Amino acid sequence: MAVVALVLMAGNVAWAGTDSTTSASGVTTGSSDDGVIANWLQSVTKIQSEQPGWATPVVTVTPRLEQEFRYDQFWEYGTGGHELNSYGGGKGLEFIPAQNIEVILGIPAYETRDNPGGTGGFSDENLLLKYRLLSANAEHGNYILTAFLGVTLPVGSDYNTGHHEVTTPTIAFGKGWGDFDIQSTLGISVPDTGAPRNQAGTPVAFNTTLQYRLLTYIWPEVEFNYTWYPNGEHEGLNQLFITPGVVLGKFVIAHRFGCTVGAGCQLAVTQGPTYYHNAILTMRFPF
């Protein structure tokens, strides 16, 4: 049902264009495709101008609407010294099809782990729909409120899948004061009805980023990544990571196309975490 909802909501966005036109002399003046794309990119610029201009944090999903291609790299160290490497981090294409809407089409990450050996493979598919409820740029209040609907599809290999579809409704918000801003998300992950409750459970995640802008392109930050497990195999566990990091950009390459890079390290500060620390590299190419 969650997948159907995503498709229906995204499918409500209609694109209108005109055919190629012909002059009185019979010469075709050109296809409307270029005009449609140009109009779409102009509308994206306007949509983004109506929200704060903060950088997207290293871990926390921003409430802002973004249009970019993103690649993340994780080096995760767990209990017993076991390691997991994630190539892609489940990120992918993010685009703004219409007013107040963003769609994220994740690309399954390729994951390798040292235990058990030989279990490398692709992870599950992540899809996310954002709807911006309220927003104001720096000149008009510098705040934003956005609703998310995320879906994870169990398409990964045996050791890299959750085996069940998971729906994650989330509320995200942010507020800025000059060069300082706070961005937060609060969501709950709900597996499909076939998932045993004593396994996946319904974890609640609360992420908050404190961010400051320096010299136009430098965004040092600290994130607090908190998860509470009210049930499931980790029932009773409260897990908190503190993630210092920095984001650099946006650096313009040509016209709308640019590059942003960032890095951070999640450090577990509570007992019995699912992993101890996770080094993260993130690269984004906004357009």
Short mmCIF file of C-alpha atoms in Angstrom, two decimals:
data_model
loop_
_atom_site.label_atom_id
_atom_site.label_comp_id
_atom_site.label_asym_id
_atom_site.label_seq_id
_atom_site.Cartn_x
_atom_site.Cartn_y
_atom_site.Cartn_z
CA MET A 1 0.00 0.00 0.00
CA ALA A 2 2.81 2.41 0.77
CA VAL A 3 4.29 1.87 -2.68
CA VAL A 4 0.91 2.55 -4.29
CA ALA A 5 0.58 5.76 -2.28
CA LEU A 6 3.97 6.95 -3.44
CA VAL A 7 3.15 6.25 -7.07
CA LEU A 8 -0.24 7.95 -6.88
CA MET A 9 1.09 11.05 -5.15
CA ALA A 10 3.97 11.43 -7.59
CA GLY A 11 1.66 10.65 -10.50
CA ASN A 12 -0.57 13.62 -9.70
CA VAL A 13 2.17 15.87 -11.06
CA ALA A 14 1.27 16.67 -14.67
CA TRP A 15 3.59 18.15 -17.26
CA ALA A 16 2.18 20.22 -20.10
CA GLY A 17 4.00 21.20 -23.29
CA THR A 18 3.39 22.16 -26.89
CA ASP A 19 4.51 20.53 -30.10
CA SER A 20 7.11 21.86 -32.48
CA THR A 21 5.91 24.94 -34.32
CA THR A 22 6.21 25.73 -37.99
CA SER A 23 6.67 29.22 -39.43
CA ALA A 24 4.76 30.60 -42.39
CA SER A 25 7.64 29.56 -44.65
CA GLY A 26 7.25 25.95 -43.53
CA VAL A 27 10.45 25.91 -41.42
CA THR A 28 10.18 24.12 -38.09
CA THR A 29 11.18 26.49 -35.31
CA GLY A 30 12.06 23.76 -32.83
CA SER A 31 10.68 21.23 -30.41
CA SER A 32 8.95 22.28 -27.21
CA ASP A 33 11.10 19.84 -25.21
CA ASP A 34 13.83 22.41 -24.62
CA GLY A 35 11.23 24.93 -23.51
CA VAL A 36 9.59 22.47 -21.13
CA ILE A 37 12.94 21.65 -19.50
CA ALA A 38 13.89 25.34 -19.26
CA ASN A 39 10.52 26.19 -17.70
CA TRP A 40 10.85 23.31 -15.26
CA LEU A 41 14.33 24.42 -14.14
CA GLN A 42 13.07 27.99 -13.74
CA SER A 43 10.23 26.72 -11.56
CA VAL A 44 12.74 24.71 -9.48
CA THR A 45 14.78 27.87 -8.92
CA LYS A 46 11.66 29.71 -7.75
CA ILE A 47 10.58 26.83 -5.47
CA GLN A 48 14.00 26.69 -3.82
CA SER A 49 14.13 30.48 -3.43
CA GLU A 50 11.10 30.22 -1.14
CA GLN A 51 12.97 28.19 1.50
CA PRO A 52 16.12 28.59 3.63
CA GLY A 53 19.49 28.27 1.91
CA TRP A 54 21.19 25.90 4.37
CA ALA A 55 23.45 23.01 3.46
CA THR A 56 22.09 19.46 3.61
CA PRO A 57 23.61 17.75 6.69
CA VAL A 58 25.89 14.72 6.45
CA VAL A 59 23.36 12.31 8.02
CA THR A 60 20.06 14.06 8.77
CA VAL A 61 17.70 14.28 5.80
CA THR A 62 17.08 17.98 5.22
CA PRO A 63 13.53 19.37 5.29
CA ARG A 64 14.56 21.55 2.34
CA LEU A 65 13.65 20.49 -1.21
CA GLU A 66 16.77 19.57 -3.15
CA GLN A 67 17.57 18.62 -6.72
CA GLU A 68 20.79 16.68 -7.03
CA PHE A 69 22.50 13.35 -7.51
CA ARG A 70 24.06 12.05 -4.30
CA TYR A 71 26.61 9.36 -3.45
CA ASP A 72 27.59 8.41 0.11
CA GLN A 73 30.31 6.10 1.39
CA PHE A 74 30.15 4.43 4.83
CA TRP A 75 32.86 2.61 6.80
CA GLU A 76 31.00 1.12 9.75
CA TYR A 77 32.69 -0.65 12.69
CA GLY A 78 30.53 -2.87 14.83
CA THR A 79 30.76 -5.20 17.80
CA GLY A 80 33.70 -7.58 17.87
CA GLY A 81 35.63 -5.42 15.44
CA HIS A 82 33.43 -6.42 12.52
CA GLU A 83 33.33 -4.02 9.58
CA LEU A 84 30.70 -3.11 7.00
CA ASN A 85 31.40 -0.93 3.96
CA SER A 86 28.53 0.67 2.06
CA TYR A 87 29.12 1.98 -1.45
CA GLY A 88 26.40 4.51 -2.25
CA GLY A 89 24.65 4.61 1.11
CA GLY A 90 21.29 4.07 -0.58
CA LYS A 91 21.34 7.60 -2.00
CA GLY A 92 20.62 8.49 -5.61
CA LEU A 93 18.56 10.94 -7.65
CA GLU A 94 16.66 13.76 -5.95
CA PHE A 95 14.43 16.02 -8.02
CA ILE A 96 11.61 18.55 -7.66
CA PRO A 97 8.76 17.72 -10.08
CA ALA A 98 6.30 20.35 -8.87
CA GLN A 99 5.58 23.03 -6.28
CA ASN A 100 6.38 21.86 -2.73
CA ILE A 101 7.24 18.29 -3.83
CA GLU A 102 10.52 16.38 -3.94
CA VAL A 103 11.03 12.76 -4.97
CA ILE A 104 14.12 10.73 -4.06
CA LEU A 105 14.87 7.59 -6.05
CA GLY A 106 17.52 5.76 -4.10
CA ILE A 107 20.04 3.43 -5.71
CA PRO A 108 20.61 0.26 -3.66
CA ALA A 109 24.02 0.42 -2.03
CA TYR A 110 26.58 -2.32 -2.55
CA GLU A 111 27.66 -3.58 0.87
CA THR A 112 30.55 -5.75 1.97
CA ARG A 113 31.19 -7.14 5.43
CA ASP A 114 34.02 -9.14 6.95
CA ASN A 115 31.72 -11.47 8.90
CA PRO A 116 30.34 -13.66 7.57
CA GLY A 117 32.77 -13.55 4.68
CA GLY A 118 31.67 -13.57 1.07
CA THR A 119 28.30 -11.97 1.82
CA GLY A 120 28.70 -8.82 -0.23
CA GLY A 121 25.70 -7.70 -2.23
CA PHE A 122 23.19 -4.98 -2.89
CA SER A 123 20.98 -3.58 -0.14
CA ASP A 124 17.28 -2.71 -0.24
CA GLU A 125 15.72 0.00 -2.40
CA ASN A 126 14.85 3.32 -0.73
CA LEU A 127 12.19 5.73 -2.03
CA LEU A 128 11.22 9.01 -0.39
CA LEU A 129 8.53 11.58 -1.09
CA LYS A 130 8.71 15.03 0.51
CA TYR A 131 5.90 17.58 0.74
CA ARG A 132 6.84 21.04 1.99
CA LEU A 133 4.12 22.34 4.28
CA LEU A 134 5.55 25.71 5.31
CA SER A 135 8.68 27.62 4.37
CA ALA A 136 10.27 31.04 4.34
CA ASN A 137 13.67 32.14 3.09
CA ALA A 138 16.18 34.11 5.16
CA GLU A 139 14.50 37.42 4.32
CA HIS A 140 11.07 36.29 5.53
CA GLY A 141 11.64 34.17 8.65
CA ASN A 142 14.15 31.44 7.74
CA TYR A 143 12.10 28.35 8.65
CA ILE A 144 10.66 25.21 7.07
CA LEU A 145 8.26 22.36 7.87
CA THR A 146 8.09 19.28 5.63
CA ALA A 147 6.36 15.89 5.70
CA PHE A 148 8.14 12.77 4.41
CA LEU A 149 6.85 9.38 3.32
CA GLY A 150 9.63 6.84 2.91
CA VAL A 151 9.41 3.27 1.64
CA THR A 152 12.10 0.57 1.75
CA LEU A 153 11.62 -2.34 -0.64
CA PRO A 154 13.23 -5.72 0.28
CA VAL A 155 15.15 -6.29 -2.95
CA GLY A 156 18.62 -6.76 -1.45
CA SER A 157 20.72 -9.90 -1.22
CA ASP A 158 20.23 -12.31 1.68
CA TYR A 159 22.65 -10.66 4.11
CA ASN A 160 21.82 -7.09 3.04
CA THR A 161 18.04 -6.97 3.21
CA GLY A 162 15.44 -6.44 5.89
CA HIS A 163 13.23 -9.05 4.14
CA HIS A 164 10.13 -6.85 4.52
CA GLU A 165 8.75 -3.63 3.11
CA VAL A 166 9.10 -0.78 5.61
CA THR A 167 7.12 2.46 5.57
CA THR A 168 8.57 5.49 7.37
CA PRO A 169 6.37 8.56 7.89
CA THR A 170 8.45 11.49 9.13
CA ILE A 171 8.03 15.12 10.05
CA ALA A 172 11.00 17.42 9.41
CA PHE A 173 11.53 21.00 10.47
CA GLY A 174 14.20 23.67 10.65
CA LYS A 175 14.85 27.21 11.83
CA GLY A 176 17.69 29.59 11.16
CA TRP A 177 19.07 32.64 12.92
CA GLY A 178 21.61 34.44 10.76
CA ASP A 179 24.40 31.98 9.90
CA PHE A 180 23.22 29.39 12.45
CA ASP A 181 20.47 26.82 11.83
CA ILE A 182 18.85 23.74 13.35
CA GLN A 183 17.41 20.95 11.19
CA SER A 184 15.51 18.00 12.70
CA THR A 185 13.53 14.94 11.68
CA LEU A 186 11.25 12.67 13.71
CA GLY A 187 10.02 9.42 12.16
CA ILE A 188 8.90 5.89 12.86
CA SER A 189 9.67 2.81 10.73
CA VAL A 190 6.75 0.40 10.36
CA PRO A 191 7.32 -3.00 8.65
CA ASP A 192 4.61 -4.68 6.61
CA THR A 193 2.11 -6.93 8.31
CA GLY A 194 4.13 -10.03 7.49
CA ALA A 195 7.11 -8.95 9.57
CA PRO A 196 7.42 -10.63 12.99
CA ARG A 197 7.22 -7.90 15.62
CA ASN A 198 9.93 -9.61 17.64
CA GLN A 199 12.40 -8.99 14.80
CA ALA A 200 12.13 -5.66 12.99
CA GLY A 201 10.01 -3.78 15.50
CA THR A 202 9.00 -0.16 14.97
CA PRO A 203 12.07 1.97 15.83
CA VAL A 204 11.61 5.71 16.32
CA ALA A 205 14.40 7.95 15.00
CA PHE A 206 15.03 11.55 16.03
CA ASN A 207 17.88 13.36 14.27
CA THR A 208 18.96 16.94 14.95
CA THR A 209 21.71 18.97 13.30
CA LEU A 210 23.28 22.16 14.63
CA GLN A 211 25.00 23.93 11.76
CA TYR A 212 26.92 27.18 11.25
CA ARG A 213 27.98 28.88 8.04
CA LEU A 214 31.55 30.15 7.70
CA LEU A 215 33.08 32.06 4.78
CA THR A 216 30.18 31.30 2.41
CA TYR A 217 31.14 27.70 1.57
CA ILE A 218 32.03 26.05 4.91
CA TRP A 219 29.33 24.49 7.09
CA PRO A 220 30.70 22.90 10.29
CA GLU A 221 28.07 20.92 12.15
CA VAL A 222 27.31 18.48 14.91
CA GLU A 223 24.46 15.99 14.61
CA PHE A 224 22.64 13.97 17.23
CA ASN A 225 21.27 10.71 15.81
CA TYR A 226 18.95 9.07 18.33
CA THR A 227 16.94 5.84 17.93
CA TRP A 228 14.51 4.31 20.41
CA TYR A 229 13.44 0.67 19.99
CA PRO A 230 10.08 0.21 21.75
CA ASN A 231 9.79 -3.41 20.54
CA GLY A 232 11.44 -5.97 18.28
CA GLU A 233 14.82 -7.64 18.63
CA HIS A 234 16.37 -4.48 20.13
CA GLU A 235 13.46 -3.79 22.50
CA GLY A 236 14.35 -1.37 25.26
CA LEU A 237 17.50 -0.09 23.55
CA ASN A 238 18.09 3.64 23.37
CA GLN A 239 20.88 4.45 20.96
CA LEU A 240 22.54 7.84 20.50
CA PHE A 241 25.31 8.81 18.11
CA ILE A 242 27.04 12.19 18.07
CA THR A 243 28.25 13.05 14.58
CA PRO A 244 30.69 15.93 14.15
CA GLY A 245 31.14 16.85 10.51
CA VAL A 246 31.57 19.52 7.88
CA VAL A 247 29.94 20.25 4.52
CA LEU A 248 31.71 22.28 1.82
CA GLY A 249 29.84 23.98 -1.02
CA LYS A 250 27.95 24.56 -3.17
CA PHE A 251 30.75 25.08 -5.70
CA VAL A 252 29.37 26.02 -9.12
CA ILE A 253 30.81 24.03 -12.01
CA ALA A 254 28.67 25.32 -14.88
CA HIS A 255 25.35 27.18 -14.85
CA ARG A 256 23.07 25.22 -12.47
CA PHE A 257 25.42 22.27 -12.10
CA GLY A 258 27.58 22.22 -8.98
CA CYS A 259 29.33 20.08 -6.39
CA THR A 260 29.06 19.76 -2.61
CA VAL A 261 31.15 17.45 -0.43
CA GLY A 262 30.98 16.55 3.22
CA ALA A 263 32.39 14.21 5.84
CA GLY A 264 31.57 13.14 9.37
CA CYS A 265 31.92 10.34 11.88
CA GLN A 266 29.10 8.85 13.94
CA LEU A 267 30.32 8.05 17.46
CA ALA A 268 28.20 5.88 19.77
CA VAL A 269 27.76 7.42 23.23
CA THR A 270 25.28 4.92 24.69
CA GLN A 271 25.84 1.33 25.78
CA GLY A 272 25.06 -1.63 23.53
CA PRO A 273 24.82 0.20 20.19
CA THR A 274 24.17 -1.66 16.93
CA TYR A 275 27.62 -0.40 15.85
CA TYR A 276 30.33 1.68 17.50
CA HIS A 277 31.27 4.25 14.89
CA ASN A 278 30.71 5.03 11.25
CA ALA A 279 32.92 7.22 9.05
CA ILE A 280 30.91 8.92 6.29
CA LEU A 281 31.89 10.64 3.06
CA THR A 282 29.14 12.33 1.05
CA MET A 283 29.22 13.86 -2.45
CA ARG A 284 26.32 15.75 -4.03
CA PHE A 285 25.94 17.19 -7.51
CA PRO A 286 23.08 19.70 -7.49
CA PHE A 287 21.49 20.81 -10.73
#
